[in-house]
Amino acid sequence: MLRRLLVAALCAVALMPAMPLAGRAEEPVLNVYNWSDYIDPAAVERFQKETGIQVRYDVFDSLETLEGKLSAGHSGYDVIVPTSEPTFSRLVRAGALKPLDRARIPNWGNQDATLLRQVGSSDPGNKHGAIYLYGTIGLGIRADKVRELLPDAPLDSLDLLLKPENAKRLAGCGIAVMDSATDVLPSVLHWLGRDPDSAGSADLQAAGEALQAIRPHVRAIVASGTILDALATGEYCVAMTYSGDVIQAKARADEAGQGVRLGYVLPKKGAQLWFDMLAIPADAPHPEAAHRFINFLLQPGVMAGITNAVHYPNAVPAATSMVDEAVREDPNVYPTPEMLARTFTVKALSPQAERARSRLWNRFKAGR
Ligand code: N2P
């Protein structure tokens, strides 16, 4: 009898949810969900060593994937990295994020006040997110190959991709577009001279027609992480993706020395500028570790290492002098004021508008 009771008690303990009891210290674990190719692995190692917290690190490569994971609820993640618009602002409004406890983030003040004010439009008072990295959306190109096929090609414009006569000539050399309605459609609308936030039927129809017109010439509509890898091995001559991904691919290609020469193009008519935020889901199982991680990342030395590794600028001014000169002075990493003046930002849309956009996107992918 006693034995049976003991077994039952042990089973009950084993079945208890792995949640910390009130007042009991959290288990030393941190579940991170970040973009692929978006951190310096040495930073994660150092955090583990310094804190004894074990980091379980998962990646996504589009906002659609991140939102899908979070909307199912109970993601189990402690730190996520949504883009300020539209995803982060939507999560803030839905109450899906934990307000940050600034007392536990003494490095909060290391962030650039102007940039914080800018992302404050997505999160009044900057209550739910610290700035991780930012960047633009443009083209990765192999200029030498493009010039061979299109000697008069406009190398500084989305015309290269979106004018069907150009796409047709470049098709054999490889055209790719990252698989994200959220991160591609605003640039297409802007190129058409329309409001990048529009989900009006005339605007969406025009964007849909523009995309269908180049569809036969597009080789791949794939995850941004796949584009990075394939760009580096020379599979595409033109690919629409995130700035730092192109610059990382370029660095890999240069190192491989196989004659693949890549460059990033910030579209001259205007490019989308975005900010990625460090945030904690409301139901994060390890909020204490999450705050420690965010505070750790906001150190100038750590941020500089991250920017050096992934070629995206950070929002910690004291990090800049520690960033490698070649990275710091690359205007495709840290855009010049003149380039920033040519950028635009987006806003969150209604769920109905999102659905209309994703229908359009599915038709583009299917080619009909
Ligand atoms: C990293 C992708 C950058 C994030 N591979 C775009 N917001």
Coordinates of N, CA and C and ligand atoms in Angstrom, one line a residue, residues 35-38 83 242 245 274 276 312, ligand 1:
W35 N 15.3 35.1 -36.4 CA 15.5 35.0 -37.9 C 16.8 34.1 -38.1
S36 N 16.8 33.4 -39.2 CA 18.0 32.6 -39.6 C 19.1 33.6 -39.9
D37 N 20.4 33.1 -39.7 CA 21.6 33.9 -40.1 C 21.5 35.3 -39.5
Y38 N 21.2 35.4 -38.2 CA 20.9 36.7 -37.6 C 21.5 36.9 -36.2
T83 N 9.4 42.0 -36.6 CA 9.7 43.3 -37.3 C 8.6 44.3 -36.7
Y242 N 16.5 40.8 -48.0 CA 16.9 41.7 -47.0 C 18.4 42.1 -47.2
D245 N 21.3 40.1 -45.7 CA 21.4 38.7 -46.2 C 22.3 38.8 -47.5
W274 N 13.1 48.7 -42.3 CA 12.4 48.0 -41.2 C 13.3 47.9 -40.0
D276 N 13.8 45.3 -36.5 CA 13.5 44.1 -35.8 C 13.6 44.3 -34.3
Y312 N 24.1 43.6 -40.4 CA 23.0 44.5 -40.3 C 23.4 45.5 -39.2
Ligands
N2P1 C1 17.9 37.7 -41.4 C2 16.7 38.3 -42.0 C3 16.6 39.7 -41.6 C4 15.3 40.1 -41.0 N1 18.4 36.6 -42.2 C5 14.4 40.9 -41.8 N2 13.5 41.6 -40.9

